[in-house]
Short mmCIF file of C-alpha atoms in Angstrom, two decimals:
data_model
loop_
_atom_site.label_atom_id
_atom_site.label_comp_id
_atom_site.label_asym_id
_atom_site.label_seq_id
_atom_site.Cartn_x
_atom_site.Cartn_y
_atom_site.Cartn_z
CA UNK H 615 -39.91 24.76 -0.58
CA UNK H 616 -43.11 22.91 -2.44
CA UNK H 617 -41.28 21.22 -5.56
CA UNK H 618 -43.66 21.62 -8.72
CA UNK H 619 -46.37 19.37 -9.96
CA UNK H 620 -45.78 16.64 -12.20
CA UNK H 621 -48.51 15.12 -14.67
CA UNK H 622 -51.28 12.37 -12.76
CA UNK H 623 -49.48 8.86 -13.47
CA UNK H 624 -52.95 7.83 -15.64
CA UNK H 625 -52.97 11.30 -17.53
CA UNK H 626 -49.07 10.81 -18.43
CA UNK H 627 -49.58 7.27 -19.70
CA UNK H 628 -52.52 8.30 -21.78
CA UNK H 629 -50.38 11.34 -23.22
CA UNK H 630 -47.46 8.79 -23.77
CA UNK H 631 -49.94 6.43 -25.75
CA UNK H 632 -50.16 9.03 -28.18
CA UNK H 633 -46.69 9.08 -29.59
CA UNK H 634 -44.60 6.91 -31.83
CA UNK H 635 -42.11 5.26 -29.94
CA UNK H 636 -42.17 6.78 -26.62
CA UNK H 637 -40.19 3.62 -24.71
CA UNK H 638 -37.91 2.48 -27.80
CA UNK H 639 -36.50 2.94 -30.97
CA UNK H 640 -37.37 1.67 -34.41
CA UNK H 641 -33.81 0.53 -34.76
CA UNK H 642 -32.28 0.10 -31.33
CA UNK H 643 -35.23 -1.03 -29.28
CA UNK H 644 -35.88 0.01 -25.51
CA UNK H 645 -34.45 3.16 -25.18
CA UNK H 646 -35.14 6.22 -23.08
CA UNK H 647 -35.99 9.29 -25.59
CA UNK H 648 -33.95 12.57 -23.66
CA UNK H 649 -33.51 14.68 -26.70
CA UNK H 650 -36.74 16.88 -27.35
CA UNK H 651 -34.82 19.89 -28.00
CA UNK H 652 -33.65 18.18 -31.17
CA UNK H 653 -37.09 17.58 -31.88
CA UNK H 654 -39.65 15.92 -30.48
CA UNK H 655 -41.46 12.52 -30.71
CA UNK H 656 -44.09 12.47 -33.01
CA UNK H 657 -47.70 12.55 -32.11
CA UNK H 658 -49.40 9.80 -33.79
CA UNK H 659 -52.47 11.01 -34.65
CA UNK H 660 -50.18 14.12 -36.81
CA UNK H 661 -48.24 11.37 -38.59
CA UNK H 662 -51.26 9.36 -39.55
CA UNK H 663 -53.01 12.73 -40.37
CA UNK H 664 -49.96 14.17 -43.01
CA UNK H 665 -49.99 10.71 -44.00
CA UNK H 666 -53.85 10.65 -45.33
CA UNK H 667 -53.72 13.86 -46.39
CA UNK H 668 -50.33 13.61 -48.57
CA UNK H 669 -52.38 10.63 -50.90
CA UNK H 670 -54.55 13.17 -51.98
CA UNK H 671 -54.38 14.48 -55.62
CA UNK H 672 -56.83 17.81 -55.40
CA UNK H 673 -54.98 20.95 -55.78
CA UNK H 674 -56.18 24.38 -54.25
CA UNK H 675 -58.11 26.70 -56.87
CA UNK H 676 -60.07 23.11 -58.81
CA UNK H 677 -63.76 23.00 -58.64
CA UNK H 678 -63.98 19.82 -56.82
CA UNK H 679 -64.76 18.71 -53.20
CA UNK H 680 -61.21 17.44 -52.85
CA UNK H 681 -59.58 20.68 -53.56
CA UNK H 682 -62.29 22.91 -51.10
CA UNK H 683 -60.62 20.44 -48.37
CA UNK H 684 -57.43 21.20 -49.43
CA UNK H 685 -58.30 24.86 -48.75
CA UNK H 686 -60.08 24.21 -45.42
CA UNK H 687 -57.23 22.07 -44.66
CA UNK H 688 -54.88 25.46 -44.99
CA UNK H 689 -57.59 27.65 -43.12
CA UNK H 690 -57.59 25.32 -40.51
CA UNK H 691 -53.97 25.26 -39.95
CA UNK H 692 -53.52 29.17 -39.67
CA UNK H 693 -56.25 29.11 -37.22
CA UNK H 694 -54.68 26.48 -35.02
CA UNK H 695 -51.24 28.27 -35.18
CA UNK H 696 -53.75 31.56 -34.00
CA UNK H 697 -55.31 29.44 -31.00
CA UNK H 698 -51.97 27.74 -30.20
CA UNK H 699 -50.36 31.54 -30.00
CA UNK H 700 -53.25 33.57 -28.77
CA UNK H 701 -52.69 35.30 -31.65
CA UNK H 702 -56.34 36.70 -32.57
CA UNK H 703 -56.13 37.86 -36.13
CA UNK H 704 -52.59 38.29 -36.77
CA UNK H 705 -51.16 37.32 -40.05
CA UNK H 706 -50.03 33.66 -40.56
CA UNK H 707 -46.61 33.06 -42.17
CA UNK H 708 -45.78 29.94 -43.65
CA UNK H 709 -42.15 28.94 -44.49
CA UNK H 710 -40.52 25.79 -45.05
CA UNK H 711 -38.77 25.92 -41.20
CA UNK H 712 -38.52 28.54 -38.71
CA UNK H 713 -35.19 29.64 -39.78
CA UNK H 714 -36.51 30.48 -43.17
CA UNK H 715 -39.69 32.04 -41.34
CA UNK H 716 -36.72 34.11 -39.22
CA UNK H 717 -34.64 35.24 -42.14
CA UNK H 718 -37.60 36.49 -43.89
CA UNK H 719 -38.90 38.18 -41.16
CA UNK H 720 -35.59 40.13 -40.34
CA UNK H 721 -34.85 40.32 -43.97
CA UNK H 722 -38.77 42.36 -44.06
CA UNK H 723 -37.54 44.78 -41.14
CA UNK H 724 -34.45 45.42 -43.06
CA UNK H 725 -35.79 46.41 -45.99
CA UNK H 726 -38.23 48.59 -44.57
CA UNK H 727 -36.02 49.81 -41.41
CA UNK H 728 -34.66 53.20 -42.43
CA UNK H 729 -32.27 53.35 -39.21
CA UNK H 730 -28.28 52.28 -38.66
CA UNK H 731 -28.51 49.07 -36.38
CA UNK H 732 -29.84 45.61 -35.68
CA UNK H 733 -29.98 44.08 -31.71
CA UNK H 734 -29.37 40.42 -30.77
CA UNK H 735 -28.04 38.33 -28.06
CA UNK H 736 -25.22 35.85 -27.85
CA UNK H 737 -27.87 33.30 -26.52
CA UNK H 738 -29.53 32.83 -29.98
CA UNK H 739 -29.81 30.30 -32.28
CA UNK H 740 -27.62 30.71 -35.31
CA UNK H 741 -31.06 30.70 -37.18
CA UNK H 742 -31.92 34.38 -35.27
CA UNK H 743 -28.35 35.37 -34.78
CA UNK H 744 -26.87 34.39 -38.33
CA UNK H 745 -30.17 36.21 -39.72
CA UNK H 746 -29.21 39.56 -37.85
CA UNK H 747 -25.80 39.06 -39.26
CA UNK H 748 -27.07 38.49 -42.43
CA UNK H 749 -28.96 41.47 -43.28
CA UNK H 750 -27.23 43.83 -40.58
CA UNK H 751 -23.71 43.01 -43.08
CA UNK H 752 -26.39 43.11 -46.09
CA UNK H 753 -27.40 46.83 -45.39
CA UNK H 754 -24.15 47.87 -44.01
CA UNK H 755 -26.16 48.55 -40.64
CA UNK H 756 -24.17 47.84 -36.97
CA UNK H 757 -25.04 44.49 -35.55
CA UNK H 758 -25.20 44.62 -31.64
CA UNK H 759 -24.68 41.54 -29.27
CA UNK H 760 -26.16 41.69 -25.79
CA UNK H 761 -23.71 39.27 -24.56
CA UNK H 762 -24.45 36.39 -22.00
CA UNK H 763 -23.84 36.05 -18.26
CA UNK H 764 -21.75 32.98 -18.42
CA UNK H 765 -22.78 31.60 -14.64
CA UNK H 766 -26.31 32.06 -15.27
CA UNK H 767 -26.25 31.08 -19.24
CA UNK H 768 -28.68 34.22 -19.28
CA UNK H 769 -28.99 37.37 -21.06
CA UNK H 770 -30.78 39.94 -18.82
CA UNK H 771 -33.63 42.22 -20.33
CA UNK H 772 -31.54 45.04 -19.47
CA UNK H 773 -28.30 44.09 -21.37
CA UNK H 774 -30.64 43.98 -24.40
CA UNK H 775 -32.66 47.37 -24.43
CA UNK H 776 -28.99 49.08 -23.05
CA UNK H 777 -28.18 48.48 -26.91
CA UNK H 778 -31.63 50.18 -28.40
CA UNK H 779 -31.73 53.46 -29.66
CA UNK H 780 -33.91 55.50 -32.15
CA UNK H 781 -31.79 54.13 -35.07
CA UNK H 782 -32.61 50.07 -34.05
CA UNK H 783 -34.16 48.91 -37.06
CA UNK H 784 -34.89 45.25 -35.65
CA UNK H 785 -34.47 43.58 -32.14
CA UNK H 786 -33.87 39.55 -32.61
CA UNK H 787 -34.05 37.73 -29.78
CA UNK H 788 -35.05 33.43 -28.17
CA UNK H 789 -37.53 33.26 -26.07
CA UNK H 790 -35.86 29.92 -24.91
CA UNK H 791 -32.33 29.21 -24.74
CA UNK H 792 -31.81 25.34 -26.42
CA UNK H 793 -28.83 25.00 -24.45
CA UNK H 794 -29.19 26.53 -21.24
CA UNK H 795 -33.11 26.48 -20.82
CA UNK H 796 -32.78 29.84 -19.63
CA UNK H 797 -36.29 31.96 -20.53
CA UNK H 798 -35.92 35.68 -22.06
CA UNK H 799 -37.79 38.13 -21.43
CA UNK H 800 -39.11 39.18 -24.56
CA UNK H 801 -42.23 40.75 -22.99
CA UNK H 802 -40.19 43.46 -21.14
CA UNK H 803 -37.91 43.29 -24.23
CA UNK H 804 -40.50 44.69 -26.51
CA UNK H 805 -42.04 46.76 -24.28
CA UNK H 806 -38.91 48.89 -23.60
CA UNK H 807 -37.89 48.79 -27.30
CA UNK H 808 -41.15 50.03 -27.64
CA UNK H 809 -40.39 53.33 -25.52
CA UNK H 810 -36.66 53.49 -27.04
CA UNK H 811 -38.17 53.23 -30.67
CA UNK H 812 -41.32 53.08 -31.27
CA UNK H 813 -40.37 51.91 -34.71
CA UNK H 814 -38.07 49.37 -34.14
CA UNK H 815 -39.20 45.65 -34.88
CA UNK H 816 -38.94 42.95 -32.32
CA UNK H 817 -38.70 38.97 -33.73
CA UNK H 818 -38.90 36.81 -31.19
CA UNK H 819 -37.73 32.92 -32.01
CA UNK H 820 -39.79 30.64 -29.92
CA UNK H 821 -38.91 27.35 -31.57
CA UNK H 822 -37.36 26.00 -27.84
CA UNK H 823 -39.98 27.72 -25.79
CA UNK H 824 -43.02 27.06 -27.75
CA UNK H 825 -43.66 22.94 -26.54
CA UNK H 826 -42.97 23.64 -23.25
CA UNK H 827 -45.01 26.66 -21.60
CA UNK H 828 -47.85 28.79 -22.46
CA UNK H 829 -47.39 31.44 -24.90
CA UNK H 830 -49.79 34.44 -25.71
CA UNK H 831 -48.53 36.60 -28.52
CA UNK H 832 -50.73 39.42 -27.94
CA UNK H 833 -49.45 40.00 -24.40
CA UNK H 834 -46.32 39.92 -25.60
CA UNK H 835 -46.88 42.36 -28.29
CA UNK H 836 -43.48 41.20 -30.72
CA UNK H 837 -43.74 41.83 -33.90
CA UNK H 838 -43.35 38.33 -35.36
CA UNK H 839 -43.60 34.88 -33.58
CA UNK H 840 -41.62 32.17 -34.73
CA UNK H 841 -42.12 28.48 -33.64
CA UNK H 842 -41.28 24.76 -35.59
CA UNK H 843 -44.11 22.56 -35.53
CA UNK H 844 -41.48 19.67 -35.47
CA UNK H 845 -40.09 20.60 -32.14
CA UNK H 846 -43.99 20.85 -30.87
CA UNK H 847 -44.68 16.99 -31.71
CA UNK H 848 -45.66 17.46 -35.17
CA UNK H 849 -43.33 16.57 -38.54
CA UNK H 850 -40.87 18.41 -40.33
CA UNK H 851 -41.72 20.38 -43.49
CA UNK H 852 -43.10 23.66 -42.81
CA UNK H 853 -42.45 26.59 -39.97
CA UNK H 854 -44.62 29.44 -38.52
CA UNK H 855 -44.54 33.14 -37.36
CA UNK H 856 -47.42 35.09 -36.53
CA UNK H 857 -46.71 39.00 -37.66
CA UNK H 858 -48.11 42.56 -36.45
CA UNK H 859 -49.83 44.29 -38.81
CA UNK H 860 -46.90 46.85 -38.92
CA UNK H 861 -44.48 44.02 -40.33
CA UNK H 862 -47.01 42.15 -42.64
CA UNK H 863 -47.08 44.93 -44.44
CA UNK H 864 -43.67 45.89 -45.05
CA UNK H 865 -41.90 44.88 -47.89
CA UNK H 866 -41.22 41.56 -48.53
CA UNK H 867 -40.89 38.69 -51.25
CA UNK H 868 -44.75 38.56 -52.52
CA UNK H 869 -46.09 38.38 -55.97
CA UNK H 870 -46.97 41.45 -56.94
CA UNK H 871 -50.71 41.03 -57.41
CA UNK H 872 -50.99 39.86 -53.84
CA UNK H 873 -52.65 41.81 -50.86
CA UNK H 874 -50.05 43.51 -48.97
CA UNK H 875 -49.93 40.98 -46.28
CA UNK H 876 -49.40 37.88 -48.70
CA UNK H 877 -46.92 35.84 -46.66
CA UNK H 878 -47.55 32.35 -49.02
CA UNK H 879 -45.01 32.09 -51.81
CA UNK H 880 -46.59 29.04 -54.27
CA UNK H 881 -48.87 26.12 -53.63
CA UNK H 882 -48.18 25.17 -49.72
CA UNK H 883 -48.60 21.50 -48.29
CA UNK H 884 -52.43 21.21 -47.51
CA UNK H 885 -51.24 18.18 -45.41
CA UNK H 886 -48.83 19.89 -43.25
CA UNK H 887 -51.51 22.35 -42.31
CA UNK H 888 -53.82 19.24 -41.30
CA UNK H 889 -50.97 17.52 -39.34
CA UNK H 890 -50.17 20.85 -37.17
CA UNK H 891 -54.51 20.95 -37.13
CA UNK H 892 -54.22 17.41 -35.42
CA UNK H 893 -51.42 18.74 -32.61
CA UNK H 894 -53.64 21.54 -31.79
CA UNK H 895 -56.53 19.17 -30.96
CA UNK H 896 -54.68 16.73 -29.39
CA UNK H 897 -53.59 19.32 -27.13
CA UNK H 898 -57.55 20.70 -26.72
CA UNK H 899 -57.99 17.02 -25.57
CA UNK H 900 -55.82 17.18 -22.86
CA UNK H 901 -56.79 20.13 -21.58
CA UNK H 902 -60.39 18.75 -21.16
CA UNK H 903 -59.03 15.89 -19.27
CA UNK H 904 -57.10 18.58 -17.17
CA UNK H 905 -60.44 20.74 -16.98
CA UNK H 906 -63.66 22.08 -18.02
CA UNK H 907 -62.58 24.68 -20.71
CA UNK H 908 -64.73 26.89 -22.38
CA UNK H 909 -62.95 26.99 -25.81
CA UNK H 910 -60.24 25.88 -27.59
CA UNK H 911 -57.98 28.55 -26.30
CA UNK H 912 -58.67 28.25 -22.89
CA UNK H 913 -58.16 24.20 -23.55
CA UNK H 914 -54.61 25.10 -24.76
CA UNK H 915 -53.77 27.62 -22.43
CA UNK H 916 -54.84 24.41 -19.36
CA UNK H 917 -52.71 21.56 -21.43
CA UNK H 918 -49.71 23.85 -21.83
CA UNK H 919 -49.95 25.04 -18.10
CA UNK H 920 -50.09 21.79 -16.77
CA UNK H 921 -47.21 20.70 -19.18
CA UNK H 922 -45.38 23.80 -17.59
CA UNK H 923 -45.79 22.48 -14.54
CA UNK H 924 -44.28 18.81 -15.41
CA UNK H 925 -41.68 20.53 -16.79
CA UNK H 926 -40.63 22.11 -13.74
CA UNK H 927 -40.91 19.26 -11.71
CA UNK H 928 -38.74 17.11 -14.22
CA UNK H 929 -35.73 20.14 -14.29
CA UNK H 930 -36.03 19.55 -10.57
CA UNK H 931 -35.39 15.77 -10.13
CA UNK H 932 -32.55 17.01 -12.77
CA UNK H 933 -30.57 18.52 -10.87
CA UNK H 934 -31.70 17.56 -6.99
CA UNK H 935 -32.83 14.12 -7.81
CA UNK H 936 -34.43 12.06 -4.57
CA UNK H 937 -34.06 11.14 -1.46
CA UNK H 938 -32.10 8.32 -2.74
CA UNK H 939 -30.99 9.33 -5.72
CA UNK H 940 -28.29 12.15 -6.35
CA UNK H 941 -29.26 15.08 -8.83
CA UNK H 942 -26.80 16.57 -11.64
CA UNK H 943 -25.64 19.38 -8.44
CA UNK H 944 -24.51 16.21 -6.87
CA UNK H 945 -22.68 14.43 -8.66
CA UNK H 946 -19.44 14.24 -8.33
CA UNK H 947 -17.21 14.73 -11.48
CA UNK H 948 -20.68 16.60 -13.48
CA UNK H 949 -20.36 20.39 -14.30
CA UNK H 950 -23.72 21.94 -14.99
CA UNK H 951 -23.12 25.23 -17.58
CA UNK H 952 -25.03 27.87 -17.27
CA UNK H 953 -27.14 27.50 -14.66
CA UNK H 954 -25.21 29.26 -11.39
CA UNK H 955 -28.24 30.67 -10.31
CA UNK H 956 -30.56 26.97 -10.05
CA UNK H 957 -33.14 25.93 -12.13
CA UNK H 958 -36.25 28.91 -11.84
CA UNK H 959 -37.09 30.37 -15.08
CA UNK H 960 -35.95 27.74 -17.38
CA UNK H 961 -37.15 24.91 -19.73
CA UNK H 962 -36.31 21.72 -18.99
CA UNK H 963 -33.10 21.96 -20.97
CA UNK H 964 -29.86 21.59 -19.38
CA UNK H 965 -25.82 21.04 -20.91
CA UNK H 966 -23.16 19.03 -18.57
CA UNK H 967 -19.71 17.91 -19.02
CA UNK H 968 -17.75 15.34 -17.36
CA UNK H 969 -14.25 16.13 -15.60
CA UNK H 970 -12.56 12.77 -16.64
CA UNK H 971 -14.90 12.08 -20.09
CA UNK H 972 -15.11 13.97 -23.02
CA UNK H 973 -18.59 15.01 -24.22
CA UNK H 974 -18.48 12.30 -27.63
CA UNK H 975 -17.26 9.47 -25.60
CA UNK H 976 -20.04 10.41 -22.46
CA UNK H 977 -22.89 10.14 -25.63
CA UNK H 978 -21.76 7.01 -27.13
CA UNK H 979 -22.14 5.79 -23.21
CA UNK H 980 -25.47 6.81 -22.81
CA UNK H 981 -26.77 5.41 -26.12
CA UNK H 982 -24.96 1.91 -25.12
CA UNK H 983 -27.10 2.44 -22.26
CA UNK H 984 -30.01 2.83 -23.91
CA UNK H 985 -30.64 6.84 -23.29
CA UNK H 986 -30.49 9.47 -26.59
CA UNK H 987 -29.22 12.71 -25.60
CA UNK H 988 -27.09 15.26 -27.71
CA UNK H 989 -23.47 16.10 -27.51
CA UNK H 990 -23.30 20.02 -28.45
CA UNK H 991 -19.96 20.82 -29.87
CA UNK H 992 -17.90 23.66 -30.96
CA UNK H 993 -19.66 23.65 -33.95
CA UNK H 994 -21.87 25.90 -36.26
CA UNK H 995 -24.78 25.52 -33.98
CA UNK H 996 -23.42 25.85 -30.59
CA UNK H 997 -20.30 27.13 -30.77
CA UNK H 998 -20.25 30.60 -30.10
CA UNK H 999 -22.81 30.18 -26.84
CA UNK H 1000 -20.24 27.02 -25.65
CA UNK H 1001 -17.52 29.96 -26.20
CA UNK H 1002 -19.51 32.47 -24.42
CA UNK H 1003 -19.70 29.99 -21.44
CA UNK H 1004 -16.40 28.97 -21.18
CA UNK H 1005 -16.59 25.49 -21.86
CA UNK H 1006 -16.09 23.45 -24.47
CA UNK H 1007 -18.50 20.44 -25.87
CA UNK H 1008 -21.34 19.29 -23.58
CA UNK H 1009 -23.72 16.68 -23.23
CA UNK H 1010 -27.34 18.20 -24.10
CA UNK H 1011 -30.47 16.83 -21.85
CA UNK H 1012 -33.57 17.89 -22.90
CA UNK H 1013 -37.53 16.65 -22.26
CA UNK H 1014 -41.02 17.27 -23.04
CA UNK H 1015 -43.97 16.41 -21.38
CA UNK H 1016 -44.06 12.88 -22.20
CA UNK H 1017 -41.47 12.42 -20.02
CA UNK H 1018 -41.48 10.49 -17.44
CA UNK H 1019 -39.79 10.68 -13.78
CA UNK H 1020 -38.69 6.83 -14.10
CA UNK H 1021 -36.28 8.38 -17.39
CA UNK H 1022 -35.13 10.79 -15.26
CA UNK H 1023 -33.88 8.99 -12.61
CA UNK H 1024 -32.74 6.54 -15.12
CA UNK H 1025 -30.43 9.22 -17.01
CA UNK H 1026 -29.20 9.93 -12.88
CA UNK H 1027 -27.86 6.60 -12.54
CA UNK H 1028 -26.63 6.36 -15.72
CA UNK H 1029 -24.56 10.20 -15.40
CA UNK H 1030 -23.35 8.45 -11.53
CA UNK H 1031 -22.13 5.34 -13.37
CA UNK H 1032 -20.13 7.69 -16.20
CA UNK H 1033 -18.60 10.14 -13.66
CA UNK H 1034 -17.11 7.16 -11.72
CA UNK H 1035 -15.57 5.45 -14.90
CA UNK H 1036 -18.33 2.70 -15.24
CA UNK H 1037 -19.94 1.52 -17.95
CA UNK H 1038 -24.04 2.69 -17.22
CA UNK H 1039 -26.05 -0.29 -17.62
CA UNK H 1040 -29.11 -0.40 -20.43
#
């Protein structure tokens, strides 16, 4: 079997010499960075951007040159989120994080849904699920769980349009699992709701799936779009959907002199718009290094293919390591959950516990040795899909494409040294 593609070794240190604190930690020092599904490291050139923007005084709507920048600023933004998306000329939502971006986007479907139920799966993110609870308790409409398969860590397309009928108001669903990198598919997801109810709303939340493969909106024909520029190597602050024209318009919280697709709710952060701006061209940058593009799209659609590609090859080395180095599937006294059926179709996201460790203690071990991942515990956020799986608190391993094979196989020896009861050297 030909094992995927990783990033050129001069490409990946060029990418990597674009970040803040790729190889160590302001506080710690030398560390390897395995957490990117907590958020990822932060491109330089979008903290140095929000930075020189955020000293500016102008405010949108003055007569001066500094407020028309402000403005561009904003128009620039939505159009990056557009190119990033493939999302032509779909509305732009700003919120203040992609759960708010969710909740007002179900909350929209809910208010204008006239039927008796709301779909969602047991693989979401409390900021999709919770929302579908929300407003499905709200209205006093039925909420229906597609449940997970808990060897895979899956939920199948089928198990989700088996619960669509002509009274689904809204379908909420991940594109991206951020605990069992398992991928959805939203595209035949929306397509069947589509013939089940052709009024029924489908929300997809992309904030796992967005950094880490290509997306194109229109081809996937959801109603809404939902992504965190903070988990795409930009800064907290602000979140994004892209909406059909179908749920722009429906009602929502807008002043009531706005346009009927007025998604902005007061003054927004000009310099959030121009950090995000500064990720999009970043990745256009790497894309020309990967190709000859004709546009900015097709620049995005190259850097986030190739990026794909790494991320593939990284899940590998995961779980099958090397020749000489034993994977995840090989080590003895490692459980891998949810992910019976091997690593195809998946970010490079991954949850493991230890047979003789529990998932705190196994943490605190890798950060002595000088690794940051996540323990995931039966908590708020991950409960309920930890429950669904039949395990209890997990380590969390996650990358993006800044990551490098050498921190893989670090991690490896680290998770061998663990499992036998050693301490795993920095």
């Amino acid at each position: 079997m030909t094992r995927p593609e990783p990033f050129d070794p001069q490409i990946l240190a060029q990418i990597r010499d674009r970040f803040h604190y790729a190889d160590r930690d302001p506080q710690s020092g030398r560390r390897v960075f395995l957490d990117g599904a907590a958020g990822s490291l932060r491109l330089k050139e979008a903290v140095g951007t929000l930075a020189q923007w955020s000293r500016r005084p102008d405010a949108i709507g003055r007569p001066s040159p500094g407020s028309i920048q402000a403005s561009t600023s904003i128009e620039m933004g939505n159009a990056s989120v557009r190119d990033f998306l493939g999302a032509g000329d779909r509305v732009v939502m700003p919120a203040m994080s992609a759960v708010h971006a969710i909740f007002r986007a179900v909350g929209a479907a809910m208010v204008g849904g006239e039927g008796d139920n709301i779909v969602t799966t047991e693989l979401d993110h409390p900021g999709a699920f919770d929302a579908a609870k929300y407003f499905g308790d709200q209205f006093r409409k039925e909420v229906r769980v597609a449940r997970l398969d808990p060897g895979t860590g899956r939920v199948p397309a089928s198990r989700v349009l088996d619960l669509v009928d002509e009274r689904t108001d809204a379908i909420v669903v991940t594109h991206a699992s951020n605990d069992t990198g398992a991928v959805v598919d939203v595209e035949t997801i929306a397509a069947g709701a589509r013939i089940r109810n052709p009024q029924a709303i489908t929300i997809v939340d992309g904030v796992q799936y967005a950094a880490h493969r290509p997306v194109d909106v229109l081809q996937l024909d959801a109603d809404a779009y939902i992504f965190a520029p903070y988990k795409v190597f930009g800064i907290k602050g602000i979140g994004f959907g892209v909406l059909s024209d179908r749920l722009a318009t429906l009602p929502h919280w807008k002043l009531d002199a706005a346009p009927p697709h007025a998604w902005k709710l007061g003054s927004m952060e000009d310099a959030t718009y121009a950090a995000w701006t500064a990720v999009v061209d970043y990745l256009e940058w790497l894309g020309g290094e990967l190709g000859d593009p004709a546009d900015r799209r097709q620049a995005l659609l190259l850097a986030m293919g190739a990026t794909a590609r790494h991320d593939a090859f990284l899940l590998d080395r995961f779980r099958h390591g090397t020749d000489s180095l034993p994977g995840l599937a090989h080590i003895t006294g490692v459980q891998i959950h949810g992910g019976s059926d091997g690593i195809g179709d998946r970010i490079c996201i991954m949850i493991l516990s230890f047979d003789e460790i529990d998932a705190s203690t196994a943490t605190q071990m890798y950060e002595q040795a000088g690794i940051a991942v996540r323990a995931r515990n039966l908590d708020i956020y991950s409960g309920r899909v930890l429950e669904a799986l039949g395990c209890g608190p997990v380590v969390r391993v996650s990358t993006c494409h800044y990551t490098t094979a050498a921190e893989v196989d670090s991690f490896l020896r680290a998770t061998a040294a663990i499992a036998a009861g050693r301490p795993a050297s920095r």
